[in-house]
Amino acid sequence: MHIVLVEPEIPQNTGNIARTCAATGTRLHLVEPMGFRIEDRHLRRAGLDYWPMVELRVHPSLEAFFAEFAGAEGRMHFATTKAPRAYTEARYGPEDFLVFGCETRGLPETLLSRVFDRCVRIPMLPGARSLNLSNSVAVVAYEALRQQGFPQMQNQGALTGRDEPDQLWLDML
């Protein structure tokens, strides 16, 4: 799958999203202009040591991105608070693109009007403008991956037995 951030502004959000991409095996596309440089220390810090696991592509514009993936329009889902349906109503495939706008403006309405049938939203209470971008990406990406059975992802963890339990925690149990 592909995560597409159109004109992201906040490096920490993009770093968190990169970490989500690393943990899920999704490709990350950044569409310029961005509110930071790739070398930004806040971006790198938010992504921790996961950057080598991220397949990252930077596109000079939204037009260039669409030109490169001209045959994939039907596999693109556009996240917006203006969407007519919830993100859980869409059907996602392994090569789909989840497209998100920048933190302050979202995706342009000129684009949304052309792809309105492929727009999805995260339900919220009235009066709430939106969720944080990195949270939104995680919510929609994990639903898309859930529908696909979490391909190649580890579904179980195990205790290591390495740490000594803190007495305070034991008393709380």
PDB file of C-alpha atoms in Angstrom:
ATOM      1  CA  MET A   1       0.000   0.000   0.000  1.00  0.00           C
ATOM      2  CA  HIS A   2       0.933   3.638  -0.372  1.00  0.00           C
ATOM      3  CA  ILE A   3       0.534   6.554   2.030  1.00  0.00           C
ATOM      4  CA  VAL A   4       0.530   9.903   0.243  1.00  0.00           C
ATOM      5  CA  LEU A   5       0.983  13.179   2.135  1.00  0.00           C
ATOM      6  CA  VAL A   6       0.148  16.221   0.037  1.00  0.00           C
ATOM      7  CA  GLU A   7       2.140  19.283   1.126  1.00  0.00           C
ATOM      8  CA  PRO A   8       2.770  18.179   4.732  1.00  0.00           C
ATOM      9  CA  GLU A   9       3.699  21.054   7.034  1.00  0.00           C
ATOM     10  CA  ILE A  10       4.759  19.600  10.385  1.00  0.00           C
ATOM     11  CA  PRO A  11       7.923  17.465  10.428  1.00  0.00           C
ATOM     12  CA  GLN A  12       6.969  15.589  13.597  1.00  0.00           C
ATOM     13  CA  ASN A  13       3.726  14.380  11.997  1.00  0.00           C
ATOM     14  CA  THR A  14       5.574  13.174   8.924  1.00  0.00           C
ATOM     15  CA  GLY A  15       8.174  11.458  11.112  1.00  0.00           C
ATOM     16  CA  ASN A  16       5.433   9.646  13.045  1.00  0.00           C
ATOM     17  CA  ILE A  17       3.796   8.628   9.765  1.00  0.00           C
ATOM     18  CA  ALA A  18       7.143   7.329   8.491  1.00  0.00           C
ATOM     19  CA  ARG A  19       7.337   5.141  11.586  1.00  0.00           C
ATOM     20  CA  THR A  20       3.831   3.819  10.866  1.00  0.00           C
ATOM     21  CA  CYS A  21       4.898   3.098   7.287  1.00  0.00           C
ATOM     22  CA  ALA A  22       7.981   1.237   8.527  1.00  0.00           C
ATOM     23  CA  ALA A  23       5.902  -0.862  10.929  1.00  0.00           C
ATOM     24  CA  THR A  24       3.317  -1.725   8.289  1.00  0.00           C
ATOM     25  CA  GLY A  25       5.403  -2.056   5.134  1.00  0.00           C
ATOM     26  CA  THR A  26       3.549   0.752   3.373  1.00  0.00           C
ATOM     27  CA  ARG A  27       5.331   3.108   0.985  1.00  0.00           C
ATOM     28  CA  LEU A  28       5.458   6.797   1.854  1.00  0.00           C
ATOM     29  CA  HIS A  29       5.014   9.488  -0.794  1.00  0.00           C
ATOM     30  CA  LEU A  30       5.605  13.139   0.074  1.00  0.00           C
ATOM     31  CA  VAL A  31       4.242  15.739  -2.320  1.00  0.00           C
ATOM     32  CA  GLU A  32       6.000  19.110  -2.386  1.00  0.00           C
ATOM     33  CA  PRO A  33       6.000  21.840  -1.371  1.00  0.00           C
ATOM     34  CA  MET A  34       6.556  20.777   2.228  1.00  0.00           C
ATOM     35  CA  GLY A  35       6.830  22.903   5.354  1.00  0.00           C
ATOM     36  CA  PHE A  36      10.235  21.379   6.153  1.00  0.00           C
ATOM     37  CA  ARG A  37      13.239  19.756   4.529  1.00  0.00           C
ATOM     38  CA  ILE A  38      13.830  15.997   4.522  1.00  0.00           C
ATOM     39  CA  GLU A  39      16.982  16.642   6.554  1.00  0.00           C
ATOM     40  CA  ASP A  40      14.964  18.346   9.326  1.00  0.00           C
ATOM     41  CA  ARG A  41      16.082  17.045  12.730  1.00  0.00           C
ATOM     42  CA  HIS A  42      12.503  17.029  14.060  1.00  0.00           C
ATOM     43  CA  LEU A  43      11.429  14.837  11.146  1.00  0.00           C
ATOM     44  CA  ARG A  44      14.322  12.441  11.691  1.00  0.00           C
ATOM     45  CA  ARG A  45      13.815  12.338  15.457  1.00  0.00           C
ATOM     46  CA  ALA A  46      10.085  11.578  15.179  1.00  0.00           C
ATOM     47  CA  GLY A  47      10.864   8.693  12.829  1.00  0.00           C
ATOM     48  CA  LEU A  48      13.533   7.378  15.229  1.00  0.00           C
ATOM     49  CA  ASP A  49      15.683   4.627  13.780  1.00  0.00           C
ATOM     50  CA  TYR A  50      12.911   3.418  11.444  1.00  0.00           C
ATOM     51  CA  TRP A  51      13.981   5.527   8.443  1.00  0.00           C
ATOM     52  CA  PRO A  52      15.997   2.713   6.804  1.00  0.00           C
ATOM     53  CA  MET A  53      12.787   0.639   6.779  1.00  0.00           C
ATOM     54  CA  VAL A  54      10.782   3.318   4.926  1.00  0.00           C
ATOM     55  CA  GLU A  55      10.405   3.272   1.168  1.00  0.00           C
ATOM     56  CA  LEU A  56      10.223   7.029   0.617  1.00  0.00           C
ATOM     57  CA  ARG A  57       9.436   8.903  -2.589  1.00  0.00           C
ATOM     58  CA  VAL A  58       9.292  12.682  -2.919  1.00  0.00           C
ATOM     59  CA  HIS A  59       7.242  14.201  -5.746  1.00  0.00           C
ATOM     60  CA  PRO A  60       7.743  17.816  -6.890  1.00  0.00           C
ATOM     61  CA  SER A  61       3.984  18.490  -7.165  1.00  0.00           C
ATOM     62  CA  LEU A  62       0.581  16.882  -6.985  1.00  0.00           C
ATOM     63  CA  GLU A  63       0.396  17.017 -10.780  1.00  0.00           C
ATOM     64  CA  ALA A  64       3.693  15.119 -11.048  1.00  0.00           C
ATOM     65  CA  PHE A  65       2.432  12.502  -8.590  1.00  0.00           C
ATOM     66  CA  PHE A  66      -0.788  11.956 -10.570  1.00  0.00           C
ATOM     67  CA  ALA A  67       1.149  11.816 -13.844  1.00  0.00           C
ATOM     68  CA  GLU A  68       3.447   9.118 -12.478  1.00  0.00           C
ATOM     69  CA  PHE A  69       0.541   6.994 -11.247  1.00  0.00           C
ATOM     70  CA  ALA A  70      -1.894   7.803 -14.054  1.00  0.00           C
ATOM     71  CA  GLY A  71      -3.261   4.262 -14.237  1.00  0.00           C
ATOM     72  CA  ALA A  72      -3.915   4.025 -10.504  1.00  0.00           C
ATOM     73  CA  GLU A  73      -6.637   6.641 -10.011  1.00  0.00           C
ATOM     74  CA  GLY A  74      -9.253   3.993  -9.210  1.00  0.00           C
ATOM     75  CA  ARG A  75      -7.077   2.663  -6.384  1.00  0.00           C
ATOM     76  CA  MET A  76      -6.794   6.023  -4.636  1.00  0.00           C
ATOM     77  CA  HIS A  77      -8.752   6.888  -1.490  1.00  0.00           C
ATOM     78  CA  PHE A  78      -8.818  10.521  -0.386  1.00  0.00           C
ATOM     79  CA  ALA A  79      -9.153  11.243   3.334  1.00  0.00           C
ATOM     80  CA  THR A  80     -11.088  14.402   4.108  1.00  0.00           C
ATOM     81  CA  THR A  81     -13.548  15.693   6.679  1.00  0.00           C
ATOM     82  CA  LYS A  82     -15.776  16.619   3.714  1.00  0.00           C
ATOM     83  CA  ALA A  83     -16.253  13.012   2.563  1.00  0.00           C
ATOM     84  CA  PRO A  84     -19.700  11.442   2.082  1.00  0.00           C
ATOM     85  CA  ARG A  85     -18.807   8.145   3.814  1.00  0.00           C
ATOM     86  CA  ALA A  86     -16.738   6.625   6.589  1.00  0.00           C
ATOM     87  CA  TYR A  87     -13.304   5.128   5.929  1.00  0.00           C
ATOM     88  CA  THR A  88     -14.659   1.739   7.038  1.00  0.00           C
ATOM     89  CA  GLU A  89     -17.078   1.667   4.097  1.00  0.00           C
ATOM     90  CA  ALA A  90     -14.312   1.641   1.486  1.00  0.00           C
ATOM     91  CA  ARG A  91     -12.662  -1.565   0.238  1.00  0.00           C
ATOM     92  CA  TYR A  92      -8.876  -1.436   0.207  1.00  0.00           C
ATOM     93  CA  GLY A  93      -6.392  -3.511  -1.759  1.00  0.00           C
ATOM     94  CA  PRO A  94      -2.661  -4.138  -1.416  1.00  0.00           C
ATOM     95  CA  GLU A  95      -1.655  -1.569  -4.057  1.00  0.00           C
ATOM     96  CA  ASP A  96      -4.092   1.153  -3.006  1.00  0.00           C
ATOM     97  CA  PHE A  97      -3.089   4.733  -2.236  1.00  0.00           C
ATOM     98  CA  LEU A  98      -4.326   6.505   0.899  1.00  0.00           C
ATOM     99  CA  VAL A  99      -4.072  10.231   0.169  1.00  0.00           C
ATOM    100  CA  PHE A 100      -4.032  12.855   2.937  1.00  0.00           C
ATOM    101  CA  GLY A 101      -3.819  16.643   2.758  1.00  0.00           C
ATOM    102  CA  CYS A 102      -1.740  19.038   4.786  1.00  0.00           C
ATOM    103  CA  GLU A 103      -2.459  19.701   8.439  1.00  0.00           C
ATOM    104  CA  THR A 104      -4.011  23.169   8.093  1.00  0.00           C
ATOM    105  CA  ARG A 105      -5.904  22.999   4.783  1.00  0.00           C
ATOM    106  CA  GLY A 106      -6.488  19.356   3.943  1.00  0.00           C
ATOM    107  CA  LEU A 107      -6.825  18.410   0.295  1.00  0.00           C
ATOM    108  CA  PRO A 108      -7.899  21.077  -2.220  1.00  0.00           C
ATOM    109  CA  GLU A 109     -11.620  21.118  -2.989  1.00  0.00           C
ATOM    110  CA  THR A 110     -10.864  21.287  -6.719  1.00  0.00           C
ATOM    111  CA  LEU A 111      -9.359  17.815  -6.342  1.00  0.00           C
ATOM    112  CA  LEU A 112     -12.049  16.527  -3.964  1.00  0.00           C
ATOM    113  CA  SER A 113     -14.840  17.527  -6.343  1.00  0.00           C
ATOM    114  CA  ARG A 114     -13.262  15.337  -9.065  1.00  0.00           C
ATOM    115  CA  VAL A 115     -12.805  12.289  -6.815  1.00  0.00           C
ATOM    116  CA  PHE A 116     -15.701  12.692  -4.382  1.00  0.00           C
ATOM    117  CA  ASP A 117     -16.853   9.089  -4.858  1.00  0.00           C
ATOM    118  CA  ARG A 118     -13.450   7.934  -3.497  1.00  0.00           C
ATOM    119  CA  CYS A 119     -13.348  10.269  -0.492  1.00  0.00           C
ATOM    120  CA  VAL A 120     -13.497   8.832   3.026  1.00  0.00           C
ATOM    121  CA  ARG A 121     -13.702  10.376   6.471  1.00  0.00           C
ATOM    122  CA  ILE A 122     -13.047   9.376  10.039  1.00  0.00           C
ATOM    123  CA  PRO A 123     -16.280   9.869  12.015  1.00  0.00           C
ATOM    124  CA  MET A 124     -16.077  12.527  14.737  1.00  0.00           C
ATOM    125  CA  LEU A 125     -18.424  14.385  17.021  1.00  0.00           C
ATOM    126  CA  PRO A 126     -19.953  17.587  15.636  1.00  0.00           C
ATOM    127  CA  GLY A 127     -17.721  20.574  16.296  1.00  0.00           C
ATOM    128  CA  ALA A 128     -14.459  18.651  16.040  1.00  0.00           C
ATOM    129  CA  ARG A 129     -12.534  19.914  13.012  1.00  0.00           C
ATOM    130  CA  SER A 130     -10.206  16.968  12.495  1.00  0.00           C
ATOM    131  CA  LEU A 131      -7.799  14.524  14.064  1.00  0.00           C
ATOM    132  CA  ASN A 132      -4.044  14.943  14.032  1.00  0.00           C
ATOM    133  CA  LEU A 133      -2.637  13.947  10.634  1.00  0.00           C
ATOM    134  CA  SER A 134      -0.425  11.146  11.958  1.00  0.00           C
ATOM    135  CA  ASN A 135      -3.355   9.707  13.934  1.00  0.00           C
ATOM    136  CA  SER A 136      -5.590   9.880  10.870  1.00  0.00           C
ATOM    137  CA  VAL A 137      -3.047   8.049   8.732  1.00  0.00           C
ATOM    138  CA  ALA A 138      -2.708   5.305  11.352  1.00  0.00           C
ATOM    139  CA  VAL A 139      -6.478   4.863  11.710  1.00  0.00           C
ATOM    140  CA  VAL A 140      -7.156   4.551   7.975  1.00  0.00           C
ATOM    141  CA  ALA A 141      -4.010   2.528   7.202  1.00  0.00           C
ATOM    142  CA  TYR A 142      -4.750  -0.046   9.869  1.00  0.00           C
ATOM    143  CA  GLU A 143      -8.331  -0.457   8.649  1.00  0.00           C
ATOM    144  CA  ALA A 144      -7.022  -1.015   5.123  1.00  0.00           C
ATOM    145  CA  LEU A 145      -4.505  -3.556   6.426  1.00  0.00           C
ATOM    146  CA  ARG A 146      -7.137  -5.248   8.610  1.00  0.00           C
ATOM    147  CA  GLN A 147      -9.298  -5.782   5.536  1.00  0.00           C
ATOM    148  CA  GLN A 148      -6.325  -7.490   3.879  1.00  0.00           C
ATOM    149  CA  GLY A 149      -5.612  -9.730   6.878  1.00  0.00           C
ATOM    150  CA  PHE A 150      -2.521  -7.758   8.003  1.00  0.00           C
ATOM    151  CA  PRO A 151      -0.290  -9.162   5.245  1.00  0.00           C
ATOM    152  CA  GLN A 152       3.166 -10.247   6.412  1.00  0.00           C
ATOM    153  CA  MET A 153       2.566  -8.556   9.761  1.00  0.00           C
ATOM    154  CA  GLN A 154       3.168 -10.253  13.070  1.00  0.00           C
ATOM    155  CA  ASN A 155      -0.139 -10.729  14.896  1.00  0.00           C
ATOM    156  CA  GLN A 156       1.225 -12.092  18.169  1.00  0.00           C
ATOM    157  CA  GLY A 157       3.758 -10.895  20.692  1.00  0.00           C
ATOM    158  CA  ALA A 158       5.405 -12.640  23.627  1.00  0.00           C
ATOM    159  CA  LEU A 159       6.620 -11.642  27.042  1.00  0.00           C
ATOM    160  CA  THR A 160      10.379 -11.627  27.354  1.00  0.00           C
ATOM    161  CA  GLY A 161      10.644 -12.247  31.098  1.00  0.00           C
ATOM    162  CA  ARG A 162      13.631  -9.911  31.213  1.00  0.00           C
ATOM    163  CA  ASP A 163      12.422  -7.182  33.529  1.00  0.00           C
ATOM    164  CA  GLU A 164      11.736  -7.446  37.228  1.00  0.00           C
ATOM    165  CA  PRO A 165       8.191  -6.441  38.114  1.00  0.00           C
ATOM    166  CA  ASP A 166       7.864  -3.215  40.031  1.00  0.00           C
ATOM    167  CA  GLN A 167       6.290  -3.807  43.448  1.00  0.00           C
ATOM    168  CA  LEU A 168       3.933  -0.855  42.909  1.00  0.00           C
ATOM    169  CA  TRP A 169       2.513  -2.524  39.801  1.00  0.00           C
ATOM    170  CA  LEU A 170       2.197  -5.857  41.600  1.00  0.00           C
ATOM    171  CA  ASP A 171       0.306  -4.171  44.443  1.00  0.00           C
ATOM    172  CA  MET A 172      -2.105  -2.626  41.949  1.00  0.00           C
ATOM    173  CA  LEU A 173      -2.986  -6.026  40.505  1.00  0.00           C
TER     174      LEU A 173
END
